[in-house]
mmCIF file of C-alpha atoms in Angstrom:
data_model
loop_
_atom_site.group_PDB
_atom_site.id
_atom_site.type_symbol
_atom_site.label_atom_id
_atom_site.label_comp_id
_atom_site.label_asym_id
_atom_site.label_seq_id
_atom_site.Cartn_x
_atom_site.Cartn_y
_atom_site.Cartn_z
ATOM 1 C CA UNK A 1 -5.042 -24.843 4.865
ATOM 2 C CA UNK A 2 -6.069 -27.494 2.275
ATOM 3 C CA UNK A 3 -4.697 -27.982 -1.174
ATOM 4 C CA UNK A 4 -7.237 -26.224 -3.424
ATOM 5 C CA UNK A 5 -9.492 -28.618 -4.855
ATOM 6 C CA UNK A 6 -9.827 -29.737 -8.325
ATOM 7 C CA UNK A 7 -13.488 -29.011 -8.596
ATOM 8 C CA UNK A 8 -13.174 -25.760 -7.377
ATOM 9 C CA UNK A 9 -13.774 -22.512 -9.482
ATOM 10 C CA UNK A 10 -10.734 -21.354 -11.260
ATOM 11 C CA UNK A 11 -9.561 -17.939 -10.943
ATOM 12 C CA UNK A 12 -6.707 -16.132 -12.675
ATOM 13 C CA UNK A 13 -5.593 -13.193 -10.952
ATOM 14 C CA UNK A 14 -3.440 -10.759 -12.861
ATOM 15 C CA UNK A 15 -0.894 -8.868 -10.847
ATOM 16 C CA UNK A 16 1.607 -10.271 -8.009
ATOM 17 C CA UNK A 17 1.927 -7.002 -6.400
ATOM 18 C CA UNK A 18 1.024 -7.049 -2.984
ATOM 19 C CA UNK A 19 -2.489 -6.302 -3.598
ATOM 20 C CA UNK A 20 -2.621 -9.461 -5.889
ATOM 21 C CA UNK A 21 -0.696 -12.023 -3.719
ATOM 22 C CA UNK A 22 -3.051 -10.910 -0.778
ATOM 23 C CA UNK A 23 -6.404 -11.454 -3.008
ATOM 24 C CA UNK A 24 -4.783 -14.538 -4.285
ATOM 25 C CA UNK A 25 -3.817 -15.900 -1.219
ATOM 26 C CA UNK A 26 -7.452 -14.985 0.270
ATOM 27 C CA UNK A 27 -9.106 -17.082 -2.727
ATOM 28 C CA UNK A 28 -7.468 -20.208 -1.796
ATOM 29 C CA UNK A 29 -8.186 -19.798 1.510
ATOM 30 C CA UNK A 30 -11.571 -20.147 0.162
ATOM 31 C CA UNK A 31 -11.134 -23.174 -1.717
ATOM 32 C CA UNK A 32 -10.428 -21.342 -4.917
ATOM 33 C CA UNK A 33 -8.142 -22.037 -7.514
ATOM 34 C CA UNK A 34 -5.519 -19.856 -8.017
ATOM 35 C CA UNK A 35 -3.250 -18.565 -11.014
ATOM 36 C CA UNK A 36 -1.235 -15.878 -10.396
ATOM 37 C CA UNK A 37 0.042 -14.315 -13.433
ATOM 38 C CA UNK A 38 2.624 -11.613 -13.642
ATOM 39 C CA UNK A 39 4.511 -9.623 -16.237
ATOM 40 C CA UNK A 40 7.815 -9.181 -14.170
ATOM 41 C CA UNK A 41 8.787 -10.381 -10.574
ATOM 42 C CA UNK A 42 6.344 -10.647 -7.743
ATOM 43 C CA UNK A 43 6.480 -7.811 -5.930
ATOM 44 C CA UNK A 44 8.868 -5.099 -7.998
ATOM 45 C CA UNK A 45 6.364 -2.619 -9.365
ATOM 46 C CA UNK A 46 4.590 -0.564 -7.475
ATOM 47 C CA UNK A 47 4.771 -2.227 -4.291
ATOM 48 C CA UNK A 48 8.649 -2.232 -4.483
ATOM 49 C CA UNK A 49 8.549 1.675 -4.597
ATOM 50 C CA UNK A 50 6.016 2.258 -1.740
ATOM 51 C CA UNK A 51 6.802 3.844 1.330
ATOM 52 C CA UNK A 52 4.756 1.215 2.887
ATOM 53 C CA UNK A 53 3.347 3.157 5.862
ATOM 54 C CA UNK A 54 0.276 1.860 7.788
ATOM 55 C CA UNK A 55 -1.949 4.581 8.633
ATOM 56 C CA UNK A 56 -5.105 6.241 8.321
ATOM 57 C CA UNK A 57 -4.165 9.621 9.428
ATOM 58 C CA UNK A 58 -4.970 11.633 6.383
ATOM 59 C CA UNK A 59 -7.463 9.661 5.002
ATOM 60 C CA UNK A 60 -11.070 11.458 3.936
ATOM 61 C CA UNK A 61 -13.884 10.961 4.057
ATOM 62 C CA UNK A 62 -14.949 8.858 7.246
ATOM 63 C CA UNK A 63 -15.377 5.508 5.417
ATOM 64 C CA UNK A 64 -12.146 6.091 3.247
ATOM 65 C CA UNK A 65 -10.283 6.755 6.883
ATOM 66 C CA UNK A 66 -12.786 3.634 8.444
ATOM 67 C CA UNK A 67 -11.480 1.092 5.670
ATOM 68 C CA UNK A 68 -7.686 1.813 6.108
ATOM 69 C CA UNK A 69 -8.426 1.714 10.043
ATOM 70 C CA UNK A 70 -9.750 -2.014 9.674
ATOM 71 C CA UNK A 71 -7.397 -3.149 7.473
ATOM 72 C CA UNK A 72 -4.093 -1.910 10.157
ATOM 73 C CA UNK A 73 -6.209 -4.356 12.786
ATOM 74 C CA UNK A 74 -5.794 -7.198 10.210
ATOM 75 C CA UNK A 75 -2.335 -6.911 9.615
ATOM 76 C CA UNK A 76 -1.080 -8.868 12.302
ATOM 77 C CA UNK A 77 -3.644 -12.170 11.427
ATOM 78 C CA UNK A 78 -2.430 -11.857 7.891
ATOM 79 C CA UNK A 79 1.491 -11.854 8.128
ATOM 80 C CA UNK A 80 0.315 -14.547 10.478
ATOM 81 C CA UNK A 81 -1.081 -16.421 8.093
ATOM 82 C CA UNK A 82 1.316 -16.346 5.502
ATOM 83 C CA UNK A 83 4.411 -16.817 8.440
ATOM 84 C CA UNK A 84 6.198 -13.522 8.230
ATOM 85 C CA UNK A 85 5.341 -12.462 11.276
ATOM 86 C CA UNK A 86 8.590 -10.115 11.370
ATOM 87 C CA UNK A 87 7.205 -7.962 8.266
ATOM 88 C CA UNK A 88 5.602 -5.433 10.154
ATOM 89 C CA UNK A 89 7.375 -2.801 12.490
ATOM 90 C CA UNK A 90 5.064 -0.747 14.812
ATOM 91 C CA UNK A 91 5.734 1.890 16.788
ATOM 92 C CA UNK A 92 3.532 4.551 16.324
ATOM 93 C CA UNK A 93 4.632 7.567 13.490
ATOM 94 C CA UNK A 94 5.275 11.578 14.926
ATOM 95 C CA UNK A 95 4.537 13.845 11.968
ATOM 96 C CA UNK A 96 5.998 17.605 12.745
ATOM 97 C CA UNK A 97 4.732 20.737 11.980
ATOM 98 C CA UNK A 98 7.228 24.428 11.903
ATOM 99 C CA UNK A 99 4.930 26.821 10.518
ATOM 100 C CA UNK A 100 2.029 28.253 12.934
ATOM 101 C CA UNK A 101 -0.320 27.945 10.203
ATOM 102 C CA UNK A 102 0.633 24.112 9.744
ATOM 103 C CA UNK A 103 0.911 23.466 13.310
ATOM 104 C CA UNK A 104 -3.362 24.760 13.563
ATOM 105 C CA UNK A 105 -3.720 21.813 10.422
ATOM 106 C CA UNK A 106 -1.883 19.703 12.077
ATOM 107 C CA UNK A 107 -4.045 20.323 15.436
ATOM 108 C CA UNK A 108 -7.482 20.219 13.385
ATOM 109 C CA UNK A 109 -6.560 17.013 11.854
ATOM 110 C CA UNK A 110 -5.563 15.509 15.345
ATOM 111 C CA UNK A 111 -8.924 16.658 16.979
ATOM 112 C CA UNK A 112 -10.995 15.071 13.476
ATOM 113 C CA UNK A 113 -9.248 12.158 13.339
ATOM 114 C CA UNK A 114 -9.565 11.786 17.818
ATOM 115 C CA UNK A 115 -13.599 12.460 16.443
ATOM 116 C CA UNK A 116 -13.327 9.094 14.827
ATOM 117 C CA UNK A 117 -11.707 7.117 17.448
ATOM 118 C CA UNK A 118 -8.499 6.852 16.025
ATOM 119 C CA UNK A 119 -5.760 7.424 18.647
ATOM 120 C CA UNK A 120 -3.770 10.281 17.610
ATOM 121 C CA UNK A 121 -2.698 13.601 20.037
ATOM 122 C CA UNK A 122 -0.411 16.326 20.110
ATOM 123 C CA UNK A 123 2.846 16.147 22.248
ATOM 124 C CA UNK A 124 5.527 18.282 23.162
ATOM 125 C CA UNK A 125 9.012 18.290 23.333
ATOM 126 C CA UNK A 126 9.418 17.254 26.549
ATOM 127 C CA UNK A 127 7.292 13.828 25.603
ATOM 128 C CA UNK A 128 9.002 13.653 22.290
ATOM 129 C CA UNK A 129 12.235 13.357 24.150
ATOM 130 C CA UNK A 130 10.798 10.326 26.460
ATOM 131 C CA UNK A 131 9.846 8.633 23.442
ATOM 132 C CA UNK A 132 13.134 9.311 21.184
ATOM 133 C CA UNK A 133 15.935 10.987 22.956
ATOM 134 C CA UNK A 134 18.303 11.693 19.807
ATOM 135 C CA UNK A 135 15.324 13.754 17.905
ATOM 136 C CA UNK A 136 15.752 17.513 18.128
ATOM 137 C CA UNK A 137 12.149 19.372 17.620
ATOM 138 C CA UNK A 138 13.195 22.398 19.375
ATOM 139 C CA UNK A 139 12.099 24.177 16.244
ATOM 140 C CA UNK A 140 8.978 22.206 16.064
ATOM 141 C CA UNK A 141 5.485 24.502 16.316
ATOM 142 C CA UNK A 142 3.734 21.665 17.131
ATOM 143 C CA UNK A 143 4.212 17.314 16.700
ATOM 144 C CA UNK A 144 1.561 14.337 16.382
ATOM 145 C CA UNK A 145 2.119 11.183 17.378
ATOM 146 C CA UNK A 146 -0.339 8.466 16.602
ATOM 147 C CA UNK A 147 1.272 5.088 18.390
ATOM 148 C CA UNK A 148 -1.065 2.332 16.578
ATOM 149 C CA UNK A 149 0.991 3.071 13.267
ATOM 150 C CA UNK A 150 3.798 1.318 11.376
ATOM 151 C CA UNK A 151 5.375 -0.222 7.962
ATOM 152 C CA UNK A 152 5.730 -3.084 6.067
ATOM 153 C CA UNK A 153 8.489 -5.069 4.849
ATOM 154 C CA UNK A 154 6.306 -5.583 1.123
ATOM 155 C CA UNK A 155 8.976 -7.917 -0.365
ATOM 156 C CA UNK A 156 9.012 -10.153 2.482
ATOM 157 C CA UNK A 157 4.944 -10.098 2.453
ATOM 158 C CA UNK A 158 4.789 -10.901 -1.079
ATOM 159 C CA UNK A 159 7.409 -13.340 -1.557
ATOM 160 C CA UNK A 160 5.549 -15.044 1.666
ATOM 161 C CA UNK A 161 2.162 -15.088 -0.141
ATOM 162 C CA UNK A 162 3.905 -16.822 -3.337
ATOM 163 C CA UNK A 163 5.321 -19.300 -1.041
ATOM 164 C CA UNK A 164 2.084 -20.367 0.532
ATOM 165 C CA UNK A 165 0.568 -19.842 -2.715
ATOM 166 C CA UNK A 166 2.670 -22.660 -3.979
ATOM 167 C CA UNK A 167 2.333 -24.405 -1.196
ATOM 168 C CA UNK A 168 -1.357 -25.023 -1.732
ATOM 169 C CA UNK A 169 -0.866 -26.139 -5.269
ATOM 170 C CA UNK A 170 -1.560 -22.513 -7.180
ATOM 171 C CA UNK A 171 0.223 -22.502 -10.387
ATOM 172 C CA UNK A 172 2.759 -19.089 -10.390
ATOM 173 C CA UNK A 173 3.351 -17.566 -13.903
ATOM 174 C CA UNK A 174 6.134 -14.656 -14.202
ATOM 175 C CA UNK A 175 7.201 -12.767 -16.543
ATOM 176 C CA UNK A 176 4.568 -14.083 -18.645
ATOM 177 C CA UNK A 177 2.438 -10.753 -19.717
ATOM 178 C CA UNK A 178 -1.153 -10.514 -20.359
ATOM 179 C CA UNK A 179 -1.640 -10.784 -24.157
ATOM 180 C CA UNK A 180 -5.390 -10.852 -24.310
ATOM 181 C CA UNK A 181 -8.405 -12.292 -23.306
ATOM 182 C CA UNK A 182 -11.491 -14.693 -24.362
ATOM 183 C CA UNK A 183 -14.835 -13.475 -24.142
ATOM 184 C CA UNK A 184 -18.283 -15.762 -24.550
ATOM 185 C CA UNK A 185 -20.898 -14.343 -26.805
ATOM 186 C CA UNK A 186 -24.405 -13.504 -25.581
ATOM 187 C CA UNK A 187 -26.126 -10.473 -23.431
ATOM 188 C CA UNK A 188 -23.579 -10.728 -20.683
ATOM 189 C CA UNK A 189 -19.825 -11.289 -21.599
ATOM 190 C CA UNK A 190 -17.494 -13.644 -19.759
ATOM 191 C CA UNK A 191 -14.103 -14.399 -19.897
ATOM 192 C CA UNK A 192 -13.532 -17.686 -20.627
ATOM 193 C CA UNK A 193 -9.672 -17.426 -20.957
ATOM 194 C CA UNK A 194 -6.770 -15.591 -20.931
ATOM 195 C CA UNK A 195 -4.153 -15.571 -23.016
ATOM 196 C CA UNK A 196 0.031 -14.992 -21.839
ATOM 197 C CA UNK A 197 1.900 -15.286 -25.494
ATOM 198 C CA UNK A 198 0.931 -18.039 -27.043
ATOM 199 C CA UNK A 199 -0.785 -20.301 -23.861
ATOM 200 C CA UNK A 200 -4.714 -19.643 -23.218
ATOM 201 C CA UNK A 201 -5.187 -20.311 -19.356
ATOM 202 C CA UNK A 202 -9.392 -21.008 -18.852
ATOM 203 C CA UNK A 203 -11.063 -19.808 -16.164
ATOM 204 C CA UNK A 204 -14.203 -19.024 -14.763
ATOM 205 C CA UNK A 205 -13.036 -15.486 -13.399
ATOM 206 C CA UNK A 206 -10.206 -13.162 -13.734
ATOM 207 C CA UNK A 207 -9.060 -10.654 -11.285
ATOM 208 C CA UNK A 208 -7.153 -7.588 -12.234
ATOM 209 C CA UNK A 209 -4.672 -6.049 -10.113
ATOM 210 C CA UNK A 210 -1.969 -5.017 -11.697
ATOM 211 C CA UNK A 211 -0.909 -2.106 -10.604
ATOM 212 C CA UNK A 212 0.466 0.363 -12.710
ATOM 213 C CA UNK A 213 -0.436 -1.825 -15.640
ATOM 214 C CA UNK A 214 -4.174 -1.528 -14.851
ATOM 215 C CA UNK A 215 -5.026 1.035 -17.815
ATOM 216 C CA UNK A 216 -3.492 -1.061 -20.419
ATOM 217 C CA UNK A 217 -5.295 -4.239 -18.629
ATOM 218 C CA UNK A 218 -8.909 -3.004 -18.677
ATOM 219 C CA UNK A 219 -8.434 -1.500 -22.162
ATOM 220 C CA UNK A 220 -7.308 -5.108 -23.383
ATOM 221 C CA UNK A 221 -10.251 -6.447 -21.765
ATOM 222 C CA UNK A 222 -12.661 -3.744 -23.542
ATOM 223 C CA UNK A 223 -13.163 -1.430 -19.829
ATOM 224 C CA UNK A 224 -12.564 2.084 -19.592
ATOM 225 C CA UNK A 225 -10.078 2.421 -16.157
ATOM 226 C CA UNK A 226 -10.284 6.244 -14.537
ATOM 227 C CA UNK A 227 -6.773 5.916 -12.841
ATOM 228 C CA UNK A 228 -3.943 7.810 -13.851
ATOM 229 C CA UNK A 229 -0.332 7.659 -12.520
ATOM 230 C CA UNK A 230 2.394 9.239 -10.563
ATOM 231 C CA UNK A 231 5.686 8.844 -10.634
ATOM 232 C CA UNK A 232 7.238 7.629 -6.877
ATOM 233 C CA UNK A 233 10.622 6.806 -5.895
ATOM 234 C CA UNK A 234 12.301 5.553 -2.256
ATOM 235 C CA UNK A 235 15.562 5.654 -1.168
ATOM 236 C CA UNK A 236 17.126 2.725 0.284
ATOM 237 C CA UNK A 237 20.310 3.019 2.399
ATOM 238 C CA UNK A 238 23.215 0.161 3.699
ATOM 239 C CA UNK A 239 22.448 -0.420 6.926
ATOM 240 C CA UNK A 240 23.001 1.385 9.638
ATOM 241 C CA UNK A 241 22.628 1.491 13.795
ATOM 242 C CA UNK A 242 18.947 2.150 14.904
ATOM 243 C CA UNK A 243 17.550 5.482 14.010
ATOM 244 C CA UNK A 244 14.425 5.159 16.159
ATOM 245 C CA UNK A 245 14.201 3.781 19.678
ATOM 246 C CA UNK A 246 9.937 3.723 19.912
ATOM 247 C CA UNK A 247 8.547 5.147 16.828
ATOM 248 C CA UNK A 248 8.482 2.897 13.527
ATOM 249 C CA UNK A 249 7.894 6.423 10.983
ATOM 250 C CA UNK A 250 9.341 9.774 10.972
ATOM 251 C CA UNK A 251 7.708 12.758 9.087
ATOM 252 C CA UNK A 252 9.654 16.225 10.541
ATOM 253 C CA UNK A 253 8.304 19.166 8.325
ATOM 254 C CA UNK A 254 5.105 18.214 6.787
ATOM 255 C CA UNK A 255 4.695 22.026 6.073
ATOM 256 C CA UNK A 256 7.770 23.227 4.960
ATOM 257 C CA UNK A 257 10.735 22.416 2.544
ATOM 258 C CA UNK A 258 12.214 19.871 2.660
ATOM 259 C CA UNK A 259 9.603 16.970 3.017
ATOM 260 C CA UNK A 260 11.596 14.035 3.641
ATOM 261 C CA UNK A 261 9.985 11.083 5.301
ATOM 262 C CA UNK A 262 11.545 8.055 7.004
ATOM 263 C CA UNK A 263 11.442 4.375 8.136
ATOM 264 C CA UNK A 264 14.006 1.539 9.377
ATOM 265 C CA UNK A 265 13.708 -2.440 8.920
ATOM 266 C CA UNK A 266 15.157 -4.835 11.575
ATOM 267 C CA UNK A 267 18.029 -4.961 9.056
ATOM 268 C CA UNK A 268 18.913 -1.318 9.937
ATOM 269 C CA UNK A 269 18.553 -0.708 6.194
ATOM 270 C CA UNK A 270 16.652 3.181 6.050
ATOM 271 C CA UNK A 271 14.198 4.086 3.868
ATOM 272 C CA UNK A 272 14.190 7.401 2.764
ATOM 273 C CA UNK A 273 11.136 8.958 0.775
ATOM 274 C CA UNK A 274 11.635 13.066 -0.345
ATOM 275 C CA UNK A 275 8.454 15.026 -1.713
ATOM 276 C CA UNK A 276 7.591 18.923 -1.946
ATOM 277 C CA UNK A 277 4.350 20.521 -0.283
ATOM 278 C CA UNK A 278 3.236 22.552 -3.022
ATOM 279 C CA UNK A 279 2.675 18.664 -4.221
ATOM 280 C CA UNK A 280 -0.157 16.558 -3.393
ATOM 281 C CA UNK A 281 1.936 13.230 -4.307
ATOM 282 C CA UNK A 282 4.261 12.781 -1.567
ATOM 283 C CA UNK A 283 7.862 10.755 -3.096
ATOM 284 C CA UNK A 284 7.776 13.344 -6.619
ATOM 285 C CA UNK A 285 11.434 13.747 -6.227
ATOM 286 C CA UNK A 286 14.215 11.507 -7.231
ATOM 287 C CA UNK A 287 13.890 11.354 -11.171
ATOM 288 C CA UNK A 288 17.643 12.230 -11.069
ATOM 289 C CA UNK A 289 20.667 11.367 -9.427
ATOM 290 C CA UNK A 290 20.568 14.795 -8.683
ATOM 291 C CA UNK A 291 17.399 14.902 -6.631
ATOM 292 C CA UNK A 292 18.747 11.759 -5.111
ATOM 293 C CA UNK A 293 21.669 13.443 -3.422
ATOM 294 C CA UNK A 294 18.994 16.478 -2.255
ATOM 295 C CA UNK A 295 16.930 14.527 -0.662
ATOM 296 C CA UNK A 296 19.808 12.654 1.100
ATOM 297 C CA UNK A 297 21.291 15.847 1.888
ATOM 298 C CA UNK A 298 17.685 16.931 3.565
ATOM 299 C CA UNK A 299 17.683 13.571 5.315
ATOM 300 C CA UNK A 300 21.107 14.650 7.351
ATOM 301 C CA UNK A 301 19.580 17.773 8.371
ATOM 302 C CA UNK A 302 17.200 15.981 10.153
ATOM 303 C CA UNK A 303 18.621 12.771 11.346
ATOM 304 C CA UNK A 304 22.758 13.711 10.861
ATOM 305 C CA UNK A 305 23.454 9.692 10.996
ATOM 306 C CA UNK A 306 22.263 9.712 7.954
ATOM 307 C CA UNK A 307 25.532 11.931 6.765
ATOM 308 C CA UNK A 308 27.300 10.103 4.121
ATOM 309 C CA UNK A 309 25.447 7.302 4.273
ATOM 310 C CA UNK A 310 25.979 4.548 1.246
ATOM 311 C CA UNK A 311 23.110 4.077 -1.308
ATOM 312 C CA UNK A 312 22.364 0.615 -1.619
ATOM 313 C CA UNK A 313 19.332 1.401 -3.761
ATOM 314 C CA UNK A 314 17.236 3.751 -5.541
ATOM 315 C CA UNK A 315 13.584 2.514 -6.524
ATOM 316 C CA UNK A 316 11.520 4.403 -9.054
ATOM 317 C CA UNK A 317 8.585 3.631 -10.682
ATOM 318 C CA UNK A 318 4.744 4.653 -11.709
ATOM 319 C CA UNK A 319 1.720 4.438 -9.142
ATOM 320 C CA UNK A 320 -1.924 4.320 -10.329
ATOM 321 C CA UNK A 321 -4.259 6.771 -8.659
ATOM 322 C CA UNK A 322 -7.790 5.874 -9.404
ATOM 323 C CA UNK A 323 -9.426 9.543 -10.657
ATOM 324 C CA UNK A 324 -11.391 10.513 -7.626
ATOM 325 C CA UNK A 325 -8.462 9.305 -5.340
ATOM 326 C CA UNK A 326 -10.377 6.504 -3.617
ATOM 327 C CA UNK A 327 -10.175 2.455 -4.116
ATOM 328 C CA UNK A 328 -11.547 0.624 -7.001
ATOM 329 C CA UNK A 329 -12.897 -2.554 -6.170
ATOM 330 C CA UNK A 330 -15.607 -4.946 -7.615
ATOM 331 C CA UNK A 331 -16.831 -6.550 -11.005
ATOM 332 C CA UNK A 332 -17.226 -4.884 -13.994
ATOM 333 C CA UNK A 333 -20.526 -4.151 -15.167
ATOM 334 C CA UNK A 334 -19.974 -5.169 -18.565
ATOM 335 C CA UNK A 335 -18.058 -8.098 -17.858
ATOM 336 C CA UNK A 336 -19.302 -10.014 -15.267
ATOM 337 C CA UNK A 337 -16.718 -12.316 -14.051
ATOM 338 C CA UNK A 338 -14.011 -9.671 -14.213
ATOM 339 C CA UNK A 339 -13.069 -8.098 -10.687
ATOM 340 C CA UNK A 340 -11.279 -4.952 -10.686
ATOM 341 C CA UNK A 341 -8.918 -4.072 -8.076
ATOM 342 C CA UNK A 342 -6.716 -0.966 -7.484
ATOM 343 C CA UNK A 343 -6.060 1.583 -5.184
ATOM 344 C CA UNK A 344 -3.473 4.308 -4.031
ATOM 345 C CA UNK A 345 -3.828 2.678 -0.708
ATOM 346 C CA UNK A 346 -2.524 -0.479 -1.474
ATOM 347 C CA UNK A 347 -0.546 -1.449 1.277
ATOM 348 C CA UNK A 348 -2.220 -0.668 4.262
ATOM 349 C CA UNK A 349 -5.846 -1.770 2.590
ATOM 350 C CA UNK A 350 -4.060 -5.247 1.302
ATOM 351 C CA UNK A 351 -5.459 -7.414 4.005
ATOM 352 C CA UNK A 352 -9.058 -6.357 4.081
ATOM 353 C CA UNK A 353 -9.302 -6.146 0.335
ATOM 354 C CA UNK A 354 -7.835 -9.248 0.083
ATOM 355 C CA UNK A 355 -10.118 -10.899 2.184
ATOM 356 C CA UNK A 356 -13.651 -9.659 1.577
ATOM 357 C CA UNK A 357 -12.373 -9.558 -2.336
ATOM 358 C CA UNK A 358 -12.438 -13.216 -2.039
ATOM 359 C CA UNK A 359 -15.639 -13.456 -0.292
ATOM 360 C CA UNK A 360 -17.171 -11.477 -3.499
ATOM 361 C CA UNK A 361 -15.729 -13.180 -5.771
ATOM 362 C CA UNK A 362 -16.329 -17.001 -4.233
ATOM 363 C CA UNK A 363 -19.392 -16.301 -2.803
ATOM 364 C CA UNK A 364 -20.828 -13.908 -5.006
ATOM 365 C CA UNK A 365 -21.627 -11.886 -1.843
ATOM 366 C CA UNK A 366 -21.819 -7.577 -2.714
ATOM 367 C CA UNK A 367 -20.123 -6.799 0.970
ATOM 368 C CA UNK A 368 -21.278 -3.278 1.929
ATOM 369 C CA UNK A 369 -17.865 -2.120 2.898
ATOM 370 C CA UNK A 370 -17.073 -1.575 -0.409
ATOM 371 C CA UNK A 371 -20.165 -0.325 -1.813
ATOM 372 C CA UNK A 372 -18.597 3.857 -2.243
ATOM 373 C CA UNK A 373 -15.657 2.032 -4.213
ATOM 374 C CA UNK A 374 -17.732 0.330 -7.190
ATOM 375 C CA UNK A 375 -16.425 0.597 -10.608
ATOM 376 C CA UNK A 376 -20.391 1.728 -11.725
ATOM 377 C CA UNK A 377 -19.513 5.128 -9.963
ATOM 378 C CA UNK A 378 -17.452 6.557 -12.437
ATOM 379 C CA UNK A 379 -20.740 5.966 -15.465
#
């Protein structure tokens, strides 16, 4: 990569979650320059709580499951880019099913997804035991396991992206909050700068992807947001021996209580995410120390090295969810230099969005990928 050059447009991109560092990164790969502004550390809002799992399994419709597909097959050129090749585990994820009724879901979604050409199928325990020996699914009424899956290390991604960021001469601003913005007059308004406490940074575009900040964002720049928020928390353990000796995610009991999902890093820390299935947010639980100690408790009953595990953190925080569940991505149409960018998705879509958000926003090119995700969709 080259320094960014002087001469080049100057772009101020609001949010160092992952989904910012990646667009960020992605615009001076383009010859942009780059400031990254954020209000706290790179990295610890929402991206610090995510479960981080790469999939498309669950995703509807087609071109919602199509753009989540792409992105997993651009995973491995990006942490390649950025040199943290070790931040992504794969493995492949086995989801389980006890009840008959969620065992013919489970089965449907399997034969939908196998429609699409994604490479998911139904095993039994005999296969599940080939692949991890220490798992018992005896009660199991039927199991998925989709091998092209896997998980992120996000703090090593992000903190990689601010290093190469620097790197190529972008200027890094934390916790420096948004304060405002400057608009030109006319037909068509611009921003011209924006403002963290009392310094006005100019630019020729902004880029907002701040997370679960977005709302107050794109009121402060004069757009109504549709995204609302959930509250998420993870589970982080000490580490521990290897749970897993193939797989990279765990997800026993998608039907029934408890839902407790799971994922290792090379550290043997575990990452432990509980939820409820009468919920459509997956991670609800853990407000309390309380529902901490539940979850963990579930966890055991499933994996029993997990049994008095130490804590060695507890993350909680907000997640936006745009209103109709899907990304969104592009300029505003009242302010035409101002690129919006958020999504539930954010982890597995951060590559691709990172990359052809760059292309729209150097280039001025409208790439068709994301035409179902414009802002104009919710007027």
């Amino acid at each position: 990569m080259n320094k960014q050059s002087k001469n080049s447009h100057h772009i101020v991109v609001v949010g160092a979650g992952i989904l910012g560092a990646s667009i960020a990164f992605h615009l001076i790969l383009r010859g942009a320059q780059v400031t990254i502004v954020d209000a706290a550390e790179p990295g610890k809002g929402t991206t610090r709580i995510s479960f981080a799992w790469l999939n498309a399994f669950g995703k509807n419709p087609f071109h919602y499951h199509d753009i989540n597909r792409r992105s997993m097959e651009m995973w491995e050129r990006f942490v390649r880019r950025i040199g943290a090749v070790d931040a992504v585990t794969w493995g492949g994820e086995l989801k389980g099913a006890r009840t008959e009724a969620g065992a013919r879901e489970l089965a449907e979604r399997v034969e939908k997804v196998q429609e699409w050409g994604y490479p998911s199928r139904l095993v039994d325990a005999y296969e599940v035991k080939e692949l991890e020996p220490n798992l018992n699914v005896e009660q199991m009424a039927a199991i998925a396991y989709t091998d092209i899956e896997g998980h992120v290390d996000t703090q090593q991604v992000v903190q990689s992206c601010m290093k190469a960021l620097g790197a190529q001469g972008a200027e890094i601003c934390i916790h420096t909050p948004v304060t405002g913005f400057q608009f030109s007059g006319g037909n068509s308004a611009m921003v011209e700068a924006v403002q963290i406490g009392d310094i006005t940074i100019p630019c020729d575009g902004v880029v907002l992807a701040g997370g679960p900040d977005m709302s107050a964002l794109a009121t402060m720049a004069q757009i109504k947001l549709p995204v609302y928020h959930t509250f998420g928390a993870t589970i982080l353990t000490e580490p521990i021996a290897p749970l897993f000796q193939t797989i990279a995610i765990y997800h026993p009991s998608v039907d029934s209580q408890p839902v407790v999902n799971f994922r290792q890093f090379r550290d043997g820390t575990v990452m432990v995410q509980g939820g409820s299935t009468d919920n459509v947010e997956v991670g609800d639980r853990g407000k309390s120390d309380e529902e901490v100690a539940q979850i963990l408790a579930d966890a055991a009953t499933h994996l029993p090295a997990l049994k008095d595990v130490r804590i060695k953190a507890i993350q909680r925080g907000r997640r936006p969810i745009p209103q109709d569940g899907h990304p969104i991505l592009g300029f505003s149409e009242s302010v035409a230099n101002l690129y919006l960018a958020t999504t539930h998705s954010g982890i597995t879509l951060a590559p691709i969005i990172g990359e052809l958000a760059a292309i729209e926003i150097v280039d001025r090119t409208a790439v068709d990928l994301f035409t179902p995700y414009r802002p104009a969709r919710f007027q």
